[in-house]
Amino acid sequence: MSEKFTGNFTQQEPIPEEAIEAAVAVMRSGRLHRYNVAEGELGEAALLEQEFAAQMGSKYALAVASGGYALATALRAVGVKPGDRVLTNAFTLAPVPGAIASVGGTPVFVDVNEALTIDLEDLAAKLDQAKVLMLSHMRGHLCDMDRLMEMCDAAGVTVIEDCAHTMAARWNGVLSGRQGAIGCYSCQTYKHVNSGEGGLIVTDDEDLAARMVMLSGSYMLYERHLAAPAPEVFERVKYVTPNISGRMDNLRAAVLRPQLRDLEQQVVRWNARYQSLEDGLRDIPGLTVVERPEAETYVGSSIQFLLLDWSEARVQEVLARCADRGVELKWFGVPEPTAFTSRYDSWRYADVPQLPKSDRILRGIIDMRVPLTFDLEDCAQIARIIRAEVGVVYQSAL
Ligand SMILES: *Cc1c(COP(=O)(O)O)cnc(C)c1O
């Protein structure tokens, strides 16, 4: 009998007890709205922002309703207007082009390479087409950030970082989200901290920070923030910045604060699981492991490998055989978008370009979540199953 995996790929860990208690306290108080605070009280949302700014080493931080909202807010703050073109990754998730579309912008997709990062050559060729790059560190893969920032700075292109999968990751020791003008994070259940929905934003630029606070729907209560610029900065923006309501509430903030304190510890646990999977996937004929650069400190909350230049039928066969044995793999080459997986050519509200280089990579990307509810033996077992099934299909097709 061949072994079968019985774990659940979408089951996250429970919310820590400390966070549950903090959430219950907020509910007992009835003061869930972030600006509904008692005399002298610092609300959970304001404290979350203060702590997140300290953790990320940023001057300013803002908590909002979702990661996608964070991205759209960042685009508005840097001045993207209807009709503007915005560079972004061909390999990303639907909320990224969606955020660009939400401000009336037009995504200009840049190729993905075998490292699953933005192709810097293709970026160089397209840098003159837009003033803003929304850089998505999709599935936690960081490109050469030093080189990218050099290129964008030289071209006068503002970088917004989508760090939905890189909260706590680093490039050459610098935390992800701290090189671009603005860093955006998601606190949705499948990311690195879990409040169901939620987003965080960091920046060192006081004008951008003040605009984003106003945009998020602060009314004129910005002085209740603990990680926002001084009131005189708001004087410059408060009459000309619309309120596009998307605040975070005290309940979610209470749930997040203890999780952020545990984040570095969780990264160690994720990476041990990632390592076990990666070790188990090495040296399988036909399967390409995505090598992680030395300069990158990643968070292994998901793992990808490539079945490059395999036919659709063979990939489908691998997926079906693995699924039969309890291993749920996602394929970015699937012609019809399913669940969370879609491709640049699924987003037909945008101009769909010809990107043959990306098509080849996307057709090869197999993706798997690594929830912390898996232990190391689970990971080793999953890798054994993938090895066996990739092997069977690879050999049968030769
Ligand atoms: C999840 C995700 C987002 C958006 O986050 P939400 O909180 O779900 O709105 C943006 N970019 C990427 C790459 C994501 O995976």
Short mmCIF file of C-alpha atoms and ligand atoms in Angstrom, two decimals:
data_model
loop_
_atom_site.label_atom_id
_atom_site.label_comp_id
_atom_site.label_asym_id
_atom_site.label_seq_id
_atom_site.Cartn_x
_atom_site.Cartn_y
_atom_site.Cartn_z
CA MET A 1 0.00 0.00 0.00
CA SER A 2 1.35 3.41 -0.89
CA GLU A 3 1.25 5.98 1.91
CA LYS A 4 -1.39 8.69 1.93
CA PHE A 5 -1.21 12.14 3.50
CA THR A 6 -4.21 13.07 5.62
CA GLY A 7 -3.41 16.65 6.71
CA ASN A 8 -5.40 19.72 5.69
CA PHE A 9 -3.67 22.26 3.46
CA THR A 10 -5.94 25.13 4.47
CA GLN A 11 -5.98 24.59 8.23
CA GLN A 12 -4.09 27.32 10.07
CA GLU A 13 -3.13 27.27 13.71
CA PRO A 14 -5.61 28.58 16.28
CA ILE A 15 -5.36 32.21 17.33
CA PRO A 16 -3.05 32.44 20.40
CA GLU A 17 -4.85 32.54 23.76
CA GLU A 18 -3.36 35.93 24.55
CA ALA A 19 -4.88 37.33 21.36
CA ILE A 20 -8.25 35.74 22.12
CA GLU A 21 -8.24 37.36 25.56
CA ALA A 22 -7.33 40.74 24.08
CA ALA A 23 -10.15 40.38 21.54
CA VAL A 24 -12.65 39.47 24.24
CA ALA A 25 -11.57 42.52 26.26
CA VAL A 26 -12.24 44.77 23.25
CA MET A 27 -15.66 43.19 22.79
CA ARG A 28 -16.47 43.63 26.49
CA SER A 29 -15.57 47.33 26.17
CA GLY A 30 -17.87 47.77 23.17
CA ARG A 31 -15.28 50.13 21.69
CA LEU A 32 -14.53 48.32 18.45
CA HIS A 33 -14.18 51.35 16.20
CA ARG A 34 -10.60 52.55 16.26
CA TYR A 35 -11.50 56.12 17.13
CA ASN A 36 -13.93 55.09 19.87
CA VAL A 37 -11.55 55.31 22.81
CA ALA A 38 -12.09 56.22 26.44
CA GLU A 39 -10.45 59.31 27.92
CA GLY A 40 -6.69 58.72 27.87
CA GLU A 41 -7.06 55.26 26.30
CA LEU A 42 -4.76 54.21 23.46
CA GLY A 43 -6.81 52.01 21.14
CA GLU A 44 -5.62 48.62 19.92
CA ALA A 45 -5.39 49.83 16.30
CA ALA A 46 -3.16 52.76 17.23
CA LEU A 47 -0.97 50.52 19.40
CA LEU A 48 -0.71 47.95 16.61
CA GLU A 49 0.55 50.65 14.25
CA GLN A 50 3.06 51.91 16.80
CA GLU A 51 4.40 48.39 17.40
CA PHE A 52 4.46 47.46 13.71
CA ALA A 53 6.41 50.62 12.84
CA ALA A 54 8.95 49.75 15.55
CA GLN A 55 9.18 46.15 14.34
CA MET A 56 9.69 47.20 10.72
CA GLY A 57 11.95 50.13 11.57
CA SER A 58 9.68 52.54 9.71
CA LYS A 59 8.72 56.06 10.72
CA TYR A 60 5.05 55.52 10.01
CA ALA A 61 2.56 52.66 9.94
CA LEU A 62 -1.14 52.37 9.16
CA ALA A 63 -3.56 49.49 9.72
CA VAL A 64 -6.33 49.04 7.15
CA ALA A 65 -9.13 46.69 6.14
CA SER A 66 -7.22 44.35 3.80
CA GLY A 67 -4.01 43.82 1.89
CA GLY A 68 -5.72 44.75 -1.37
CA TYR A 69 -7.01 47.96 0.22
CA ALA A 70 -3.46 48.72 1.39
CA LEU A 71 -2.20 48.41 -2.20
CA ALA A 72 -4.93 50.67 -3.61
CA THR A 73 -4.32 53.22 -0.86
CA ALA A 74 -0.60 53.25 -1.65
CA LEU A 75 -1.35 53.80 -5.35
CA ARG A 76 -3.66 56.71 -4.56
CA ALA A 77 -1.12 58.22 -2.16
CA VAL A 78 1.65 58.26 -4.75
CA GLY A 79 -0.77 59.97 -7.14
CA VAL A 80 -1.79 57.28 -9.62
CA LYS A 81 -4.71 58.69 -11.63
CA PRO A 82 -7.24 57.08 -13.97
CA GLY A 83 -5.52 56.17 -17.21
CA ASP A 84 -2.03 55.94 -15.67
CA ARG A 85 0.04 52.89 -16.41
CA VAL A 86 1.47 50.95 -13.48
CA LEU A 87 4.19 48.33 -13.88
CA THR A 88 3.60 45.07 -12.04
CA ASN A 89 4.47 41.38 -12.06
CA ALA A 90 3.00 38.95 -14.58
CA PHE A 91 3.21 36.34 -11.80
CA THR A 92 1.10 37.60 -8.91
CA LEU A 93 -2.34 37.24 -7.34
CA ALA A 94 -5.55 38.82 -8.62
CA PRO A 95 -5.79 41.58 -5.92
CA VAL A 96 -2.62 43.19 -7.28
CA PRO A 97 -3.86 44.05 -10.80
CA GLY A 98 -7.21 44.53 -9.07
CA ALA A 99 -5.80 47.30 -6.88
CA ILE A 100 -4.39 49.00 -9.98
CA ALA A 101 -7.75 48.71 -11.75
CA SER A 102 -9.54 50.08 -8.67
CA VAL A 103 -7.83 53.44 -9.11
CA GLY A 104 -8.45 53.41 -12.87
CA GLY A 105 -4.87 52.47 -13.66
CA THR A 106 -3.68 50.10 -16.37
CA PRO A 107 -1.36 47.27 -15.37
CA VAL A 108 1.76 46.81 -17.50
CA PHE A 109 2.90 43.26 -16.82
CA VAL A 110 6.58 42.45 -16.46
CA ASP A 111 7.94 38.94 -17.09
CA VAL A 112 8.64 36.37 -14.40
CA ASN A 113 11.87 34.36 -14.50
CA GLU A 114 12.85 30.89 -13.26
CA ALA A 115 13.58 32.28 -9.78
CA LEU A 116 9.86 33.25 -9.76
CA THR A 117 10.80 36.91 -9.39
CA ILE A 118 10.33 39.90 -11.66
CA ASP A 119 12.60 39.69 -14.70
CA LEU A 120 14.93 42.68 -14.38
CA GLU A 121 15.77 42.69 -18.09
CA ASP A 122 12.13 42.95 -19.06
CA LEU A 123 11.65 45.57 -16.34
CA ALA A 124 14.54 47.62 -17.75
CA ALA A 125 12.88 47.51 -21.16
CA LYS A 126 9.55 48.75 -19.73
CA LEU A 127 10.68 51.26 -17.08
CA ASP A 128 9.95 54.22 -19.35
CA GLN A 129 6.29 53.20 -19.65
CA ALA A 130 5.18 54.15 -16.12
CA LYS A 131 6.01 56.26 -13.08
CA VAL A 132 5.09 53.57 -10.56
CA LEU A 133 6.04 49.93 -10.07
CA MET A 134 3.80 47.81 -7.88
CA LEU A 135 6.30 45.09 -7.07
CA SER A 136 4.69 41.88 -5.88
CA HIS A 137 6.97 39.55 -3.93
CA MET A 138 4.77 36.74 -5.07
CA ARG A 139 4.91 33.57 -2.97
CA GLY A 140 7.72 35.12 -0.96
CA HIS A 141 10.38 35.27 -3.67
CA LEU A 142 12.55 38.39 -3.52
CA CYS A 143 14.36 39.64 -6.61
CA ASP A 144 17.74 41.39 -6.36
CA MET A 145 16.24 44.32 -4.48
CA ASP A 146 19.41 46.40 -4.51
CA ARG A 147 19.61 46.19 -8.29
CA LEU A 148 15.87 46.80 -8.70
CA MET A 149 15.93 49.90 -6.49
CA GLU A 150 18.95 51.24 -8.37
CA MET A 151 17.13 50.80 -11.67
CA CYS A 152 13.89 52.36 -10.45
CA ASP A 153 15.61 55.25 -8.69
CA ALA A 154 17.59 56.03 -11.84
CA ALA A 155 14.41 55.97 -13.93
CA GLY A 156 12.40 58.01 -11.41
CA VAL A 157 9.96 55.14 -10.88
CA THR A 158 8.30 54.97 -7.45
CA VAL A 159 8.23 51.46 -5.97
CA ILE A 160 5.32 50.14 -3.92
CA GLU A 161 6.05 46.73 -2.41
CA ASP A 162 3.37 44.06 -2.12
CA CYS A 163 4.66 42.07 0.84
CA ALA A 164 1.62 39.82 1.29
CA HIS A 165 4.01 36.81 1.34
CA THR A 166 7.15 38.49 2.66
CA MET A 167 6.20 39.91 6.05
CA ALA A 168 9.43 39.32 8.07
CA ALA A 169 11.48 38.30 5.00
CA ARG A 170 14.70 40.19 4.27
CA TRP A 171 16.95 41.06 1.35
CA ASN A 172 20.57 41.54 2.44
CA GLY A 173 19.29 42.02 5.97
CA VAL A 174 16.73 44.70 5.04
CA LEU A 175 13.14 43.82 5.94
CA SER A 176 10.86 43.36 2.96
CA GLY A 177 8.77 46.46 2.39
CA ARG A 178 11.47 48.85 3.56
CA GLN A 179 13.17 49.56 0.25
CA GLY A 180 10.29 50.90 -1.78
CA ALA A 181 8.50 54.14 -0.95
CA ILE A 182 5.67 52.14 0.63
CA GLY A 183 5.41 48.55 1.91
CA CYS A 184 2.02 46.81 2.05
CA TYR A 185 1.16 43.65 4.00
CA SER A 186 -1.87 41.41 4.32
CA CYS A 187 -3.20 39.98 7.60
CA GLN A 188 -5.63 37.68 5.86
CA THR A 189 -5.92 34.12 7.19
CA TYR A 190 -3.51 32.58 4.65
CA LYS A 191 -0.67 35.05 5.24
CA HIS A 192 1.87 35.37 8.07
CA VAL A 193 -0.44 36.82 10.70
CA ASN A 194 -4.16 36.09 10.84
CA SER A 195 -7.01 38.45 11.64
CA GLY A 196 -9.31 37.00 9.00
CA GLU A 197 -8.95 40.16 6.93
CA GLY A 198 -6.62 43.12 7.42
CA GLY A 199 -3.72 45.07 5.98
CA LEU A 200 -0.71 47.02 7.19
CA ILE A 201 1.27 49.77 5.47
CA VAL A 202 4.67 51.26 6.27
CA THR A 203 6.54 54.26 4.89
CA ASP A 204 9.15 56.81 5.93
CA ASP A 205 7.61 59.59 3.84
CA GLU A 206 5.50 61.97 5.92
CA ASP A 207 3.34 63.25 3.08
CA LEU A 208 2.54 59.76 1.86
CA ALA A 209 1.82 58.68 5.43
CA ALA A 210 -0.54 61.60 6.10
CA ARG A 211 -2.34 61.07 2.80
CA MET A 212 -2.82 57.36 3.50
CA VAL A 213 -4.18 58.03 6.99
CA MET A 214 -6.70 60.48 5.48
CA LEU A 215 -7.54 58.08 2.64
CA SER A 216 -8.16 55.22 5.08
CA GLY A 217 -10.98 57.23 6.62
CA SER A 218 -9.53 59.03 9.64
CA TYR A 219 -12.06 61.89 9.46
CA MET A 220 -10.15 64.61 11.38
CA LEU A 221 -9.09 62.26 14.16
CA TYR A 222 -5.55 61.66 12.90
CA GLU A 223 -4.10 62.91 16.17
CA ARG A 224 -5.25 59.65 17.75
CA HIS A 225 -2.67 57.79 15.69
CA LEU A 226 0.62 56.82 17.32
CA ALA A 227 2.60 56.10 14.14
CA ALA A 228 1.47 59.01 11.95
CA PRO A 229 3.18 62.32 11.09
CA ALA A 230 2.76 65.52 13.12
CA PRO A 231 -0.48 67.54 12.74
CA GLU A 232 1.20 70.18 10.57
CA VAL A 233 1.79 67.58 7.87
CA PHE A 234 -1.94 66.84 7.86
CA GLU A 235 -2.62 70.56 7.38
CA ARG A 236 -1.07 70.18 3.91
CA VAL A 237 -3.29 67.28 2.85
CA LYS A 238 -6.49 67.25 4.88
CA TYR A 239 -8.70 69.32 2.58
CA VAL A 240 -7.58 67.67 -0.63
CA THR A 241 -7.51 63.99 0.33
CA PRO A 242 -10.76 62.04 0.08
CA ASN A 243 -11.97 59.66 2.79
CA ILE A 244 -12.09 56.24 1.14
CA SER A 245 -13.16 54.37 4.21
CA GLY A 246 -11.10 51.24 4.89
CA ARG A 247 -9.94 51.39 8.49
CA MET A 248 -8.92 48.50 10.69
CA ASP A 249 -10.95 48.05 13.86
CA ASN A 250 -9.71 47.49 17.42
CA LEU A 251 -10.90 43.90 17.44
CA ARG A 252 -8.65 42.77 14.60
CA ALA A 253 -5.80 44.88 15.91
CA ALA A 254 -6.10 43.12 19.28
CA VAL A 255 -5.94 39.76 17.52
CA LEU A 256 -2.83 40.80 15.58
CA ARG A 257 -0.62 42.37 18.25
CA PRO A 258 0.38 39.14 20.03
CA GLN A 259 0.86 37.40 16.66
CA LEU A 260 3.30 40.08 15.52
CA ARG A 261 5.29 39.58 18.70
CA ASP A 262 5.57 35.87 17.81
CA LEU A 263 6.36 36.42 14.14
CA GLU A 264 10.12 35.73 14.17
CA GLN A 265 9.49 32.51 16.06
CA GLN A 266 6.88 31.47 13.49
CA VAL A 267 9.35 32.17 10.69
CA VAL A 268 11.77 29.65 12.21
CA ARG A 269 8.98 27.06 12.32
CA TRP A 270 7.91 27.77 8.72
CA ASN A 271 11.45 27.53 7.45
CA ALA A 272 12.09 24.19 9.16
CA ARG A 273 9.05 22.83 7.30
CA TYR A 274 10.14 24.44 4.03
CA GLN A 275 13.62 22.96 4.44
CA SER A 276 12.22 19.50 4.99
CA LEU A 277 10.10 19.81 1.83
CA GLU A 278 12.93 21.28 -0.23
CA ASP A 279 15.36 18.55 0.88
CA GLY A 280 12.80 15.93 -0.07
CA LEU A 281 12.26 17.45 -3.51
CA ARG A 282 15.91 17.61 -4.55
CA ASP A 283 17.30 15.51 -7.39
CA ILE A 284 14.00 14.40 -8.88
CA PRO A 285 14.40 14.03 -12.67
CA GLY A 286 12.19 16.55 -14.48
CA LEU A 287 11.49 18.62 -11.35
CA THR A 288 13.25 21.95 -10.80
CA VAL A 289 13.68 23.20 -7.24
CA VAL A 290 13.53 27.00 -7.02
CA GLU A 291 16.93 27.92 -5.57
CA ARG A 292 16.83 30.71 -3.00
CA PRO A 293 19.49 33.42 -3.33
CA GLU A 294 22.07 33.83 -0.57
CA ALA A 295 20.96 37.43 0.06
CA GLU A 296 17.38 36.38 0.68
CA THR A 297 15.96 35.52 4.10
CA TYR A 298 12.65 33.97 3.14
CA VAL A 299 9.57 32.91 5.04
CA GLY A 300 8.67 29.41 3.87
CA SER A 301 4.90 29.72 4.22
CA SER A 302 4.51 28.14 0.79
CA ILE A 303 6.76 26.23 -1.58
CA GLN A 304 6.96 26.15 -5.37
CA PHE A 305 8.73 23.89 -7.80
CA LEU A 306 8.80 23.77 -11.59
CA LEU A 307 7.82 21.07 -14.04
CA LEU A 308 9.35 23.04 -16.88
CA ASP A 309 8.29 22.21 -20.44
CA TRP A 310 6.01 19.36 -19.33
CA SER A 311 2.88 18.87 -21.38
CA GLU A 312 -0.46 19.85 -19.84
CA ALA A 313 -1.55 16.21 -19.77
CA ARG A 314 1.52 15.13 -17.83
CA VAL A 315 1.21 17.95 -15.29
CA GLN A 316 -2.48 17.14 -14.81
CA GLU A 317 -1.53 13.52 -14.29
CA VAL A 318 0.95 14.47 -11.54
CA LEU A 319 -1.65 16.70 -9.85
CA ALA A 320 -4.30 13.99 -9.98
CA ARG A 321 -1.98 11.29 -8.66
CA CYS A 322 -0.77 13.52 -5.81
CA ALA A 323 -4.36 14.54 -4.98
CA ASP A 324 -5.29 10.86 -4.79
CA ARG A 325 -2.65 10.52 -2.11
CA GLY A 326 -3.85 13.58 -0.17
CA VAL A 327 -1.33 16.09 -1.50
CA GLU A 328 -3.06 19.22 -2.79
CA LEU A 329 -0.95 21.03 -5.36
CA LYS A 330 -1.90 24.19 -7.24
CA TRP A 331 -0.82 24.75 -10.81
CA PHE A 332 -0.35 28.22 -12.28
CA GLY A 333 -0.50 26.78 -15.77
CA VAL A 334 -4.12 25.74 -15.46
CA PRO A 335 -5.99 27.24 -18.44
CA GLU A 336 -9.05 28.31 -16.38
CA PRO A 337 -8.48 30.28 -13.15
CA THR A 338 -9.49 28.20 -10.12
CA ALA A 339 -9.75 29.23 -6.45
CA PHE A 340 -6.86 31.61 -5.64
CA THR A 341 -4.84 30.76 -8.74
CA SER A 342 -5.15 32.95 -11.82
CA ARG A 343 -2.73 34.34 -14.39
CA TYR A 344 -2.12 37.65 -16.09
CA ASP A 345 -4.10 36.48 -19.11
CA SER A 346 -7.11 35.79 -16.87
CA TRP A 347 -7.34 39.51 -16.02
CA ARG A 348 -9.01 40.59 -19.24
CA TYR A 349 -10.05 44.02 -17.99
CA ALA A 350 -6.37 44.85 -18.51
CA ASP A 351 -4.45 44.75 -21.78
CA VAL A 352 -3.30 41.18 -22.08
CA PRO A 353 0.18 41.31 -23.54
CA GLN A 354 2.20 38.57 -25.24
CA LEU A 355 4.63 37.24 -22.65
CA PRO A 356 5.99 33.96 -24.04
CA LYS A 357 8.80 33.84 -21.49
CA SER A 358 6.34 34.15 -18.59
CA ASP A 359 3.98 31.66 -20.21
CA ARG A 360 6.68 29.01 -20.18
CA ILE A 361 7.43 29.61 -16.48
CA LEU A 362 3.78 29.88 -15.43
CA ARG A 363 2.97 26.63 -17.22
CA GLY A 364 5.60 24.99 -15.03
CA ILE A 365 4.82 26.44 -11.58
CA ILE A 366 3.46 24.02 -8.99
CA ASP A 367 2.54 25.66 -5.73
CA MET A 368 1.82 24.33 -2.28
CA ARG A 369 0.85 25.97 0.99
CA VAL A 370 2.81 25.09 4.10
CA PRO A 371 0.51 25.64 7.06
CA LEU A 372 2.13 25.50 10.50
CA THR A 373 -0.30 22.75 11.44
CA PHE A 374 1.97 20.39 9.42
CA ASP A 375 4.88 18.91 11.34
CA LEU A 376 8.28 17.99 9.92
CA GLU A 377 7.29 14.37 9.31
CA ASP A 378 4.22 15.58 7.38
CA CYS A 379 6.52 17.62 5.16
CA ALA A 380 8.90 14.71 4.60
CA GLN A 381 5.94 12.50 3.72
CA ILE A 382 4.48 15.04 1.28
CA ALA A 383 7.87 15.26 -0.46
CA ARG A 384 8.07 11.45 -0.71
CA ILE A 385 4.64 11.34 -2.33
CA ILE A 386 5.53 14.08 -4.83
CA ARG A 387 8.82 12.33 -5.62
CA ALA A 388 7.09 9.03 -6.28
CA GLU A 389 4.30 10.47 -8.44
CA VAL A 390 6.50 12.85 -10.44
CA GLY A 391 8.78 9.86 -11.00
CA VAL A 392 6.01 7.62 -12.30
CA VAL A 393 4.71 10.22 -14.74
CA TYR A 394 8.16 11.33 -15.83
CA GLN A 395 9.20 7.79 -16.65
CA SER A 396 5.97 6.81 -18.33
CA ALA A 397 6.25 9.72 -20.71
CA LEU A 398 9.83 9.08 -21.73
C1 LIG B 1 -3.33 37.98 -0.40
C2 LIG B 1 -2.59 38.81 -1.35
C3 LIG B 1 -2.88 40.16 -1.53
C4 LIG B 1 -4.08 40.85 -0.98
O1 LIG B 1 -4.34 40.66 0.33
P1 LIG B 1 -5.86 40.62 0.88
O2 LIG B 1 -5.61 40.90 2.33
O3 LIG B 1 -6.40 39.28 0.59
O4 LIG B 1 -6.61 41.72 0.22
C5 LIG B 1 -2.05 40.88 -2.37
N1 LIG B 1 -1.02 40.33 -2.99
C6 LIG B 1 -0.73 39.02 -2.87
C7 LIG B 1 0.44 38.47 -3.61
C8 LIG B 1 -1.51 38.22 -2.05
O5 LIG B 1 -1.25 36.93 -1.96
#
